[in-house]
Short mmCIF file of C-alpha atoms in Angstrom, two decimals:
data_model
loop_
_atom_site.label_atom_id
_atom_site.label_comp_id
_atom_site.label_asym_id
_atom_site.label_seq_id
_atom_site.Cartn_x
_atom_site.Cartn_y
_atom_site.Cartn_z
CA UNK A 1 2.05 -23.95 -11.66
CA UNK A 2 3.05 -26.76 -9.22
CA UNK A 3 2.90 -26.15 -5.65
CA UNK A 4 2.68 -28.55 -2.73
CA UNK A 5 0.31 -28.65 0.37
CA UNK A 6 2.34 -28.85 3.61
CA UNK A 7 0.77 -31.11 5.89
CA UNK A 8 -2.08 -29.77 8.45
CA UNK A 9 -3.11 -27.57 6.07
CA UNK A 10 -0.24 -25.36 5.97
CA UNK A 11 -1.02 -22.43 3.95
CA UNK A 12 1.18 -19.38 2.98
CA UNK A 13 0.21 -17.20 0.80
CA UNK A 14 2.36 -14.76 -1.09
CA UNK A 15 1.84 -12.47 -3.76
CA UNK A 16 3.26 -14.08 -7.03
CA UNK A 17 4.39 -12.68 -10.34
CA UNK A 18 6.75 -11.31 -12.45
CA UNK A 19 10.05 -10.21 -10.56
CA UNK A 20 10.94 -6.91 -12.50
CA UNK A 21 15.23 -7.11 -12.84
CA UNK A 22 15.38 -3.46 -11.70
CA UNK A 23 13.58 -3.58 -8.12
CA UNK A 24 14.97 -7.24 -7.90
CA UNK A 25 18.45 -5.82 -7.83
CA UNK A 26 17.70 -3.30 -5.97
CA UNK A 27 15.56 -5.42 -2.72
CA UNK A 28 18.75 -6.42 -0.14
CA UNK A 29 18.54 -8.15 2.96
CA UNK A 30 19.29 -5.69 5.23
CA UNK A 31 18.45 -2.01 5.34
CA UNK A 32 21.06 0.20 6.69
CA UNK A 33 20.83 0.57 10.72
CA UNK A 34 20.11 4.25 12.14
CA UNK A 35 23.16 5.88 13.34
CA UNK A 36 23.51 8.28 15.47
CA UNK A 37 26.42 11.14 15.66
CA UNK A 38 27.61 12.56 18.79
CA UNK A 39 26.69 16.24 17.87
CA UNK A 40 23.35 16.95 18.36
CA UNK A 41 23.42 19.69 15.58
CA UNK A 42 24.64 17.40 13.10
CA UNK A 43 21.66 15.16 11.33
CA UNK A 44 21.81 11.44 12.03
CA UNK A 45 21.45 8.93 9.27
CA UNK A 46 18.21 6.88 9.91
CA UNK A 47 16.88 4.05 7.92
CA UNK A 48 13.64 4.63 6.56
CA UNK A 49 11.33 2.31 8.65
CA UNK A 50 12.93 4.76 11.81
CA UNK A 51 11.60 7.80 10.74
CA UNK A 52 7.89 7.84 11.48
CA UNK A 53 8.28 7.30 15.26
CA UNK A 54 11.05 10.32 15.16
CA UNK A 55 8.49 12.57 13.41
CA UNK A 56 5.59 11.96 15.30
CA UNK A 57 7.88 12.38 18.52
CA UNK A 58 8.54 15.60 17.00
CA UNK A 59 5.13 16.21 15.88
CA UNK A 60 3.72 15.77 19.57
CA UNK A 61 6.63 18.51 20.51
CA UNK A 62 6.42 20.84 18.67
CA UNK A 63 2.61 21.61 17.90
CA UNK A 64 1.66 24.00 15.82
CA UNK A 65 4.74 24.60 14.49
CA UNK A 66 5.30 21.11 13.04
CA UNK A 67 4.49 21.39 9.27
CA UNK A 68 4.89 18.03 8.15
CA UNK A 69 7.76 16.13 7.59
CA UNK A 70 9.87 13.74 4.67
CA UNK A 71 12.68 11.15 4.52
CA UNK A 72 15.92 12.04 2.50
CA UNK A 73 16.68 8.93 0.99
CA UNK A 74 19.90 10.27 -0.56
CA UNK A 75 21.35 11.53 2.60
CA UNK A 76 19.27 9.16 5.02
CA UNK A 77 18.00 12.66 7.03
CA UNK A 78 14.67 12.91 8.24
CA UNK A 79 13.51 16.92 7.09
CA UNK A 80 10.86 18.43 9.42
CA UNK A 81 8.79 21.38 8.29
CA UNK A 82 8.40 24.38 10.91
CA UNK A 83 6.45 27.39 9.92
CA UNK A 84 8.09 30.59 11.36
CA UNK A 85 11.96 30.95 12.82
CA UNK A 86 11.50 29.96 16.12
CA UNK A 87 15.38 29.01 17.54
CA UNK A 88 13.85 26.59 20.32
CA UNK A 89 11.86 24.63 17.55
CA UNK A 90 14.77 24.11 15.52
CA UNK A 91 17.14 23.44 18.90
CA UNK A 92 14.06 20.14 19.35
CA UNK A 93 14.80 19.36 15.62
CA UNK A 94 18.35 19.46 15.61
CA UNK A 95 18.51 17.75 18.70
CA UNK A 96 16.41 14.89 17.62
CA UNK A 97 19.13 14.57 14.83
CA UNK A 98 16.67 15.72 12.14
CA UNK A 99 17.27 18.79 9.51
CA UNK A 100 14.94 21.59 10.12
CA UNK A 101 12.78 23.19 6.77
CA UNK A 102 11.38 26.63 7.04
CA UNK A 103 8.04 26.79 4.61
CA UNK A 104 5.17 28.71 4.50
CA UNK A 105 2.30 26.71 4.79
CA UNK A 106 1.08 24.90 8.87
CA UNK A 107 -0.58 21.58 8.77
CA UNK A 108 -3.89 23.44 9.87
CA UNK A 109 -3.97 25.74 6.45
CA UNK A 110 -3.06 22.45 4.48
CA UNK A 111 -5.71 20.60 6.51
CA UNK A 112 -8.24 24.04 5.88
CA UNK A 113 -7.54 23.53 2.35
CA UNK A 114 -8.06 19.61 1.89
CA UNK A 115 -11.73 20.95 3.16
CA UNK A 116 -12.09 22.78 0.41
CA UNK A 117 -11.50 20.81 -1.80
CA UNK A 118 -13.78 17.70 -0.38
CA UNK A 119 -16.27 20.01 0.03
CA UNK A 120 -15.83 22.06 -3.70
CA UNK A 121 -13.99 19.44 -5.97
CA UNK A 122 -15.13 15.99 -5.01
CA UNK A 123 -15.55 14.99 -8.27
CA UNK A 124 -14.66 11.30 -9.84
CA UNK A 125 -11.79 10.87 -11.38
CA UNK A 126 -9.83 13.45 -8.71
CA UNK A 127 -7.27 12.68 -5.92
CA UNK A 128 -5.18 14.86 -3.69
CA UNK A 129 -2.28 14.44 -0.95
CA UNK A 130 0.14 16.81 1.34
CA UNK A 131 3.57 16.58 -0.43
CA UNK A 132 5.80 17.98 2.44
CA UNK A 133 8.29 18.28 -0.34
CA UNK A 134 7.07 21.13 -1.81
CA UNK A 135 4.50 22.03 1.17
CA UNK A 136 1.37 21.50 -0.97
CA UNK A 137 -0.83 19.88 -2.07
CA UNK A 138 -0.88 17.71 -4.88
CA UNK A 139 -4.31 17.88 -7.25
CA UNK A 140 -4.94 15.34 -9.76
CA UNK A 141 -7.03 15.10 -12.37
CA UNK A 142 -7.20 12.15 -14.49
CA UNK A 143 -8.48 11.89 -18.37
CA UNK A 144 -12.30 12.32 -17.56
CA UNK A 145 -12.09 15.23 -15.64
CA UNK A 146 -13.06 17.16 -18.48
CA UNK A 147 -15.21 20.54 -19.48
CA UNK A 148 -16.91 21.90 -16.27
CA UNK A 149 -15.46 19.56 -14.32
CA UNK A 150 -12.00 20.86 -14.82
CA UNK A 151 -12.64 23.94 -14.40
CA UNK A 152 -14.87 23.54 -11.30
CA UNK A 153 -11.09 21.53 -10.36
CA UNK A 154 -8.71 24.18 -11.07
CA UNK A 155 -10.83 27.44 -10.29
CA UNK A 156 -10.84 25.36 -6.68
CA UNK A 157 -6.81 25.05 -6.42
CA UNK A 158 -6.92 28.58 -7.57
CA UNK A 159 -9.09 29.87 -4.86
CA UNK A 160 -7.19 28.52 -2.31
CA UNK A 161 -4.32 30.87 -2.69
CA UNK A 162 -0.40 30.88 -4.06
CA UNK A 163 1.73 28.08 -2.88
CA UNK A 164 -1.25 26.18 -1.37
CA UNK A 165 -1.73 23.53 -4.10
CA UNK A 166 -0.59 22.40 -7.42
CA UNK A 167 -3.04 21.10 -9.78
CA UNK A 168 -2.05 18.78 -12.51
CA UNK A 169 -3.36 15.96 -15.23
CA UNK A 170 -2.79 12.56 -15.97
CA UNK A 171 -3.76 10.91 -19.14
CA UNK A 172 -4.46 7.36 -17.91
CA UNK A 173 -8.08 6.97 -15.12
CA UNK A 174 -8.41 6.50 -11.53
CA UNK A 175 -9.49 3.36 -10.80
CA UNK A 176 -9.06 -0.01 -8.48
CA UNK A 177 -7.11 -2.67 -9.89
CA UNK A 178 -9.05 -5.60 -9.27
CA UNK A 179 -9.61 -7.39 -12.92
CA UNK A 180 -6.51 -9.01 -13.97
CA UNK A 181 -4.59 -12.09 -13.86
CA UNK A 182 -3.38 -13.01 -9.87
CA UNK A 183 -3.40 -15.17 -6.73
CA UNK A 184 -6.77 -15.21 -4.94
CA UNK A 185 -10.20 -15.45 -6.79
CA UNK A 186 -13.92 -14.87 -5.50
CA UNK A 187 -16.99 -15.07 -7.68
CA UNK A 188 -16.01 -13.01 -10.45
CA UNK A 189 -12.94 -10.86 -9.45
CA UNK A 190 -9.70 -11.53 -8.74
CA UNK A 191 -7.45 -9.68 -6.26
CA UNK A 192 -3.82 -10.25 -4.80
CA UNK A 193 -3.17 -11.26 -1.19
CA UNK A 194 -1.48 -8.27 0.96
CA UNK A 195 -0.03 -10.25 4.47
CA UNK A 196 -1.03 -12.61 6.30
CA UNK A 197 -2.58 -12.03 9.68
CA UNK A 198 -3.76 -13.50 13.39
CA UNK A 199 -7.42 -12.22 13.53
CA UNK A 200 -9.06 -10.48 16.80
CA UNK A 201 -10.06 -14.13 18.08
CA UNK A 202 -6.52 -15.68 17.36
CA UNK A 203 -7.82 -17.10 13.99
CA UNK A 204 -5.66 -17.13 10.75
CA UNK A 205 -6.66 -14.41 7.91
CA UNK A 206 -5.21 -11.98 5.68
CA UNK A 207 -5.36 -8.45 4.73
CA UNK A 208 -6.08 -7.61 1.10
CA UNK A 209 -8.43 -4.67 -0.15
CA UNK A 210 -11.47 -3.66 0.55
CA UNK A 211 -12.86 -3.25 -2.56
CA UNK A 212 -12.14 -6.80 -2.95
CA UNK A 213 -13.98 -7.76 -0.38
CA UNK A 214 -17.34 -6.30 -1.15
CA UNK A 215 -16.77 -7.60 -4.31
CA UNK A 216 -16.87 -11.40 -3.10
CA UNK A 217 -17.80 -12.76 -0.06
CA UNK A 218 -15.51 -16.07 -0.32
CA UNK A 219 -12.46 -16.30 -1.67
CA UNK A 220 -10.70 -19.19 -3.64
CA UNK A 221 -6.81 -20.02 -4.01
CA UNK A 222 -7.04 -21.13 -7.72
CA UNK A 223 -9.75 -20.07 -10.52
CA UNK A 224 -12.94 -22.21 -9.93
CA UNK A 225 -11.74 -23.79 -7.13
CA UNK A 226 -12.99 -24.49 -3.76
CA UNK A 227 -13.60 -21.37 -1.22
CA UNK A 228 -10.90 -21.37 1.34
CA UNK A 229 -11.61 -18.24 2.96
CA UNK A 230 -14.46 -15.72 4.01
CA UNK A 231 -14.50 -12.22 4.42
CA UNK A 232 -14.74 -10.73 7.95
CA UNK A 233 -14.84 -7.25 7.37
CA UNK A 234 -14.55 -4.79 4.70
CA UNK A 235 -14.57 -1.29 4.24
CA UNK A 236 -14.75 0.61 0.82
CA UNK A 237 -15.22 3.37 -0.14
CA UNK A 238 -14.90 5.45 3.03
CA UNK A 239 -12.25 5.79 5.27
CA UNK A 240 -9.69 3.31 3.57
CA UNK A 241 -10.00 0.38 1.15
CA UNK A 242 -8.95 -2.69 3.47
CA UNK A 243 -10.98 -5.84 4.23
CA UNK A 244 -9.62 -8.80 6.43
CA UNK A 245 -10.59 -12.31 5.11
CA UNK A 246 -10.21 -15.26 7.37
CA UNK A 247 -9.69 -18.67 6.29
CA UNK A 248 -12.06 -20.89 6.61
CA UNK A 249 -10.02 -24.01 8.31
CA UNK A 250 -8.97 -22.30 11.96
CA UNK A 251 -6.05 -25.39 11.52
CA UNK A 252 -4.30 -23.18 8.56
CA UNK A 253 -0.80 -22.24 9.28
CA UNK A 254 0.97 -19.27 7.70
CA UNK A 255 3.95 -17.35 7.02
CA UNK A 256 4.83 -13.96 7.52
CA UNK A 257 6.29 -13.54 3.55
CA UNK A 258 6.02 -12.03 0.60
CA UNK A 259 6.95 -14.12 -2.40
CA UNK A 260 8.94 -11.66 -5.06
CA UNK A 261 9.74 -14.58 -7.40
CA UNK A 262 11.75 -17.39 -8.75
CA UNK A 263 11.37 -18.94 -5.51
CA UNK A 264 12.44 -16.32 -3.67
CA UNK A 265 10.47 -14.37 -0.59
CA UNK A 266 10.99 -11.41 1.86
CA UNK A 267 10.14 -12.18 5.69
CA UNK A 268 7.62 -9.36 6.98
CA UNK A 269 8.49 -8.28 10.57
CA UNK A 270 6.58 -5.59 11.59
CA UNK A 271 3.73 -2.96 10.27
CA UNK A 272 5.37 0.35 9.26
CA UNK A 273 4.32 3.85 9.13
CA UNK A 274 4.97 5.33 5.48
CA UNK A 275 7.31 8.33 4.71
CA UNK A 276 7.72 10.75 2.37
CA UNK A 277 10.74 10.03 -0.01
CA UNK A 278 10.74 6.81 1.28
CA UNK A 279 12.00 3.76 -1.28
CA UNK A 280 9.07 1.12 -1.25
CA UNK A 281 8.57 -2.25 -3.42
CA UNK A 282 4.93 -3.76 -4.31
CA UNK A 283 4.46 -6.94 -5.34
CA UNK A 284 1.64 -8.02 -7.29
CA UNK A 285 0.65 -11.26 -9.99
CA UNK A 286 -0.08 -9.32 -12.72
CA UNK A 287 2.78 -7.00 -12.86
CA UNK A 288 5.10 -8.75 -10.26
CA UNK A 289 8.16 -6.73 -8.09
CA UNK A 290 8.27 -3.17 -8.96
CA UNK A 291 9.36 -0.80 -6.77
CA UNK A 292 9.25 3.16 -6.35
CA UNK A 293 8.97 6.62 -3.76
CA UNK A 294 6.12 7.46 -1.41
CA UNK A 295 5.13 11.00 -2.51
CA UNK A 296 2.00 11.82 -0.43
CA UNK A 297 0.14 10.42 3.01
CA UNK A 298 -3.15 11.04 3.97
CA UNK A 299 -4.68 11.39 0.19
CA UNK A 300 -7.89 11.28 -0.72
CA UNK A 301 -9.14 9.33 -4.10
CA UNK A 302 -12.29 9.75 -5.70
CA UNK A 303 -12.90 6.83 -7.39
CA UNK A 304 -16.27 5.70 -10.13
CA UNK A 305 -17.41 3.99 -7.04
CA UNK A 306 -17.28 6.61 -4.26
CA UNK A 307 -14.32 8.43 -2.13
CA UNK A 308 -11.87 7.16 0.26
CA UNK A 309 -9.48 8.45 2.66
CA UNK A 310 -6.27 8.61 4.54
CA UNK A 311 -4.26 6.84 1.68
CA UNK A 312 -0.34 6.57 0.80
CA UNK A 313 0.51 8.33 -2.64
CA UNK A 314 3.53 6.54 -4.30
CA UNK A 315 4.71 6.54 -7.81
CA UNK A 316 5.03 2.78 -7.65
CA UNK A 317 3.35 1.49 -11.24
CA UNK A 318 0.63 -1.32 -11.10
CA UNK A 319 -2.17 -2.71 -13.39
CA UNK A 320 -5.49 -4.57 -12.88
CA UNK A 321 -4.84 -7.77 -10.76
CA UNK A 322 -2.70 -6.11 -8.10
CA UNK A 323 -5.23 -5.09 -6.29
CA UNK A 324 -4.57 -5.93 -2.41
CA UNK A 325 -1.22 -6.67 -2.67
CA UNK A 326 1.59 -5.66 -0.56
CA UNK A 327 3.99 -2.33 -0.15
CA UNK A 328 6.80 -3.52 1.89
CA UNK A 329 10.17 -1.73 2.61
CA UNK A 330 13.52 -3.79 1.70
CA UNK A 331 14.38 -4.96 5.21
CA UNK A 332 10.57 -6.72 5.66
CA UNK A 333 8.35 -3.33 6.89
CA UNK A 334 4.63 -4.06 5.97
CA UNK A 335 3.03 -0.53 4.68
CA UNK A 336 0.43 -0.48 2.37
CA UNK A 337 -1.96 -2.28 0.06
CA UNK A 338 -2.38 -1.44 -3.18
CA UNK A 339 -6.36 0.42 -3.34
CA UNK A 340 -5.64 1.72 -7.33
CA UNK A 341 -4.42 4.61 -9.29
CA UNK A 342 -3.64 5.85 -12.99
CA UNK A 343 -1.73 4.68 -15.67
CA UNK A 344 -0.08 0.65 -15.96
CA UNK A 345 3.82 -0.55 -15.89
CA UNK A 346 4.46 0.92 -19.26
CA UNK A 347 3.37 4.51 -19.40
CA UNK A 348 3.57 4.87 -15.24
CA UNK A 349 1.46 6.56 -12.94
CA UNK A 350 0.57 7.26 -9.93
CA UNK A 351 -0.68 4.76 -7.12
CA UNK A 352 -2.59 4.32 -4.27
CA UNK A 353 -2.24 2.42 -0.86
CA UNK A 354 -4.15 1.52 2.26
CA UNK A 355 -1.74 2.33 5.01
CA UNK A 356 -0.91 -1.61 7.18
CA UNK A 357 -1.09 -0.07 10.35
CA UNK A 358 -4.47 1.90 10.01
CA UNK A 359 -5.95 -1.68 8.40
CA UNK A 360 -4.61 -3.81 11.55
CA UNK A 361 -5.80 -1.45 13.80
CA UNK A 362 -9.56 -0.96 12.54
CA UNK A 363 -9.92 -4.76 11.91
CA UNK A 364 -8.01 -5.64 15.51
CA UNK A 365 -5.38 -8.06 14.20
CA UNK A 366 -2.29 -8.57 13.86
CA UNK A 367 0.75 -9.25 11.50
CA UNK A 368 1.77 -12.42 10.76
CA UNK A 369 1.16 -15.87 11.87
CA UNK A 370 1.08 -15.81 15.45
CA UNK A 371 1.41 -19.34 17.63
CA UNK A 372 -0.23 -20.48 14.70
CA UNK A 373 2.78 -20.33 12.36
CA UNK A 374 5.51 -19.78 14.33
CA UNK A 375 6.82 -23.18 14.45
CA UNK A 376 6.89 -22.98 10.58
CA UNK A 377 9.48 -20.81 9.72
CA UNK A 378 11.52 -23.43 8.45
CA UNK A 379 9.01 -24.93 6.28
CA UNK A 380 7.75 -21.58 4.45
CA UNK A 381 9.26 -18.99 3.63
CA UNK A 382 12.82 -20.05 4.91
CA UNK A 383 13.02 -22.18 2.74
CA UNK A 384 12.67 -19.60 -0.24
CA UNK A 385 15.43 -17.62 1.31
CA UNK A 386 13.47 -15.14 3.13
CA UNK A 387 15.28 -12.19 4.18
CA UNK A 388 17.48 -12.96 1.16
CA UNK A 389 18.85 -11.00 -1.98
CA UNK A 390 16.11 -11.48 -4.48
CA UNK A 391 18.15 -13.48 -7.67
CA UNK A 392 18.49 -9.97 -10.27
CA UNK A 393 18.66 -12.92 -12.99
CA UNK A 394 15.03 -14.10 -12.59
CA UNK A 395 13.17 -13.90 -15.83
CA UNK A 396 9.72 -14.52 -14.72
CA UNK A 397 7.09 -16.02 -12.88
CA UNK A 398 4.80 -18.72 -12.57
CA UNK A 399 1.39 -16.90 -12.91
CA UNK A 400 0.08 -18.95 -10.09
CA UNK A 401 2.39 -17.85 -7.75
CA UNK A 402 0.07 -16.36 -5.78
CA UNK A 403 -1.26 -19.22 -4.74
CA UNK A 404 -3.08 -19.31 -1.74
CA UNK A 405 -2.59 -22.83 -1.09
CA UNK A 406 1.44 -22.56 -1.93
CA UNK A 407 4.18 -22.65 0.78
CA UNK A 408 6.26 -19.08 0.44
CA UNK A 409 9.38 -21.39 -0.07
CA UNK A 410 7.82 -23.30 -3.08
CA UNK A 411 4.97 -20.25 -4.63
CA UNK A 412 6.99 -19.94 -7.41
CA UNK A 413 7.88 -22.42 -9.84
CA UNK A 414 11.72 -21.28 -10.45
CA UNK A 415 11.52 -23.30 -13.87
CA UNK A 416 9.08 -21.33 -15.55
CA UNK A 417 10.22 -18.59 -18.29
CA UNK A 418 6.76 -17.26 -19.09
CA UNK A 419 3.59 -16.07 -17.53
CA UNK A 420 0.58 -18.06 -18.88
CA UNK A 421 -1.17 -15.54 -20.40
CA UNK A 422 -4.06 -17.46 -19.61
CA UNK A 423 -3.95 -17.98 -16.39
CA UNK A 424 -7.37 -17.22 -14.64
CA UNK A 425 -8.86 -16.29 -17.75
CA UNK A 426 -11.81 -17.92 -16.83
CA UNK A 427 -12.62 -16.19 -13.53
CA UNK A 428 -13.01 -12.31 -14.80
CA UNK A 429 -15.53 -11.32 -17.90
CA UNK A 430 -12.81 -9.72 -20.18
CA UNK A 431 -15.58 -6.81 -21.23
CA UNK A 432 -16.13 -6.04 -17.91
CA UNK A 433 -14.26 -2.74 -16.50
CA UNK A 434 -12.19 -2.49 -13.11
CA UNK A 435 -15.15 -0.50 -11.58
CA UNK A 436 -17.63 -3.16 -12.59
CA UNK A 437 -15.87 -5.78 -10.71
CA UNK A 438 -14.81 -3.44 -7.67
CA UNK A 439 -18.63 -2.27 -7.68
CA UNK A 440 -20.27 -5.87 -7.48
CA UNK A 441 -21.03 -5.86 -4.06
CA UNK A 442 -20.76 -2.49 -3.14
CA UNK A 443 -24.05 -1.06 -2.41
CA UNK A 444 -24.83 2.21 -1.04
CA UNK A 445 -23.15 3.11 2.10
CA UNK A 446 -20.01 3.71 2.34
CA UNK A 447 -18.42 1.30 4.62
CA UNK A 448 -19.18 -2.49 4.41
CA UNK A 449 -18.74 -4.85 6.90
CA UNK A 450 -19.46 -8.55 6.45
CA UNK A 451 -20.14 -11.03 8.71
CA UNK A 452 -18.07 -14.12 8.58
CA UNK A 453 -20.54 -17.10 7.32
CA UNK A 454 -20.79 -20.30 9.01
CA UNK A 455 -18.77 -23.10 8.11
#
């Protein structure tokens, strides 16, 4: 992997891997603009980064009767769920220019029921999420939820009545991807980068997960290289699996990017809110571009190492490695990083996020590179082509593309046709497990915050 150090310690990282040929295709420039038609009865077309701030307009509105809503990426509608046939509440819908969904279920007996099941079924190796889909929610139960355990699981979703929840298995294990082959390195895990970031105090950092960040205190751009960065904060398990690192020279300059391959990068423009049915891309070094549906918000995971909350359920594959790294929407909308799931790229899955805007928000920063990297659009990821069509005829990665000292526009060595499959090999212990690496520095409470050292 060749990369180049822009002068003044210039530094943007982004994500590196394998582009996959079917989300490459599929990742344009531009997302369709919201529309809106003169009828108020008739639905508008919105694009998908629109809908959240609709919703919780109409969430705000209409109270109690507001039962969740989802995006309709087919038609581009934004479906709210109203419990009863109240004219006036679908009048406020229809006005809004969003469809209107009669179901049976509020958010408070959906919210009742989520209780339950923390307080009956929190057991490792289970997750659950509101699908406003079907107005449920989702159970899973991965491949060591076994014996008592299942049935302490499903005599649970039982109990809680018809058409509450849904209760179903997967045959691969929960667990947080931080073990494999990637971009950023610390002691003896590896992680991806999410987005960069202008800490609290105007400093340069970056988001990546949380479990990463009690595993390691300092982070490295290469395997057994130099620290570059220190973690701030970090919370795992808890509420949310987020942890923002700040580099340790206050001169570094970033890029708001995420590099999807062959040279090629996505400019990030704002933090998003996640939707239902939404279409969503995560990029990652082990696995690269793959991309996917949000199916659930708000889950809860119960992972070997403890439980978190108030994550983004998406269908979106990924493997150990990818831990941290981004969820972005096709038109550069920052939404998740990647906490862990079930399953891998071959046999699929389900997968887990930390919702962008809840991570900014707890830490007090905020996306991108601020004065710090404004100046520098030219020099990072413009130069890669941000904004632009990712090239569908990309073949693969350099496996350093990650590279936390690599400039967006030059992360990914265009030339390569392979990923070294031993890239890294050197910074995780190939016996140990995902859990053992997540786990190093966990401790016993819940929530972990770490004080930046001194330089």
């Amino acid at each position: 992997m060749s990369h180049k150090r822009i002068p003044k310690r210039k530094a943007a990282i982004a994500v590196g891997g394998v582009a996959a040929l079917g989300a490459a295709a599929l990742l344009l420039p531009n997302a369709n603009a919201s529309q809106s038609n003169g009828d108020a009865a008739t639905p508008r077309t919105f694009a998908a980064n629109d809908v959240s701030d609709v919703a919780s307009m109409l969430a705000s509105q209409l109270g109690d009767a507001f039962a969740g809503s989802y995006y309709d990426a087919q038609h581009k509608q934004l479906v709210v769920n109203v419990v009863g046939n109240n004219s006036n509440v679908v009048n406020q819908i229809e006005k809004a220019g969003a469809v209107a969904h009669q179901v049976q279920n509020s958010t408070a007996a959906l919210q009742t029921a989520a209780k339950t099941l923390k307080a009956d079924a929190t057991i490792p190796g289970t997750a659950w999420s509101v699908d406003p889909k079907t107005n449920e929610i989702r159970v899973t139960a991965d491949s060591t939820v076994t014996g008592d355990k299942w049935n302490t699981v499903e005599s649970t979703v039982k109990g809680l009545g018809s058409g509450v929840a849904t209760l179903s298995k997967s045959a691969g294990t929960l667990k947080t991807f931080v073990d494999g082959g990637d971009a950023i390195f610390g002691g003896n895990a590896r992680c991806s980068l999410g987005f960069n970031v202008t800490a609290g105090d105007g400093t340069p950092a970056f988001l990546t997960a949380g479990h990463c960040g009690v595993a390691a205190a300092q982070w490295s751009d290469s395997a057994n290289g130099a620290p570059i960065a220190t973690v701030d904060q970090a919370t795992f398990p808890g509420d949310g699996d987020f942890s923002l690192v700040k580099y340790d020279d206050p001169a570094t300059q970033t890029n708001s990017a995420v590099n999807v391959g062959n040279g090629q990068s996505v400019q990030i423009n704002q933090a998003v809110e996640a939707a239902v049915g939404q279409q969503v891309f995560r990029m990652g070094s082990t696995t690269g571009l793959h991309d996917g549906n949000v199916t659930g918000l708000n889950a809860t995971v119960n992972y070997p190492e403890g439980t978190v909350t108030g994550l983004i359920q998406t269908d979106v594959c990924a493997e150990p490695g990818d831990s941290g790294g981004s969820l972005f929407t096709q038109d550069g909308g920052a939404v998740g990083l990647t906490s862990g799931g079930s399953g891998d790229c071959t046999a699929g899955g389900e997968t887990f996020f930390q919702p962008v805007t809840t991570a900014l928000a707890a830490v007090g920063a905020t996306l991108g590179a601020g004065d710090a990297g404004a100046g520098d659009a030219g020099a990072g990821a413009g130069d890669a082509g941000a904004g632009g069509a990712v090239d569908p005829s990309a073949s693969a990665a350099d496996p350093g593309a990650g590279d936390a000292g690599a400039g967006a526009g030059d992360a990914v060595d265009p030339s390569a046709s392979a990923v070294d499959p031993g890239a890294g090999g050197d910074a995780v212990d190939p016996g140990a497990s995902a859990s053992d690496a997540a786990g190093a520095g966990t401790g016993q409470n819940g929530t972990h915050h770490r004080s930046r050292k001194h330089q």
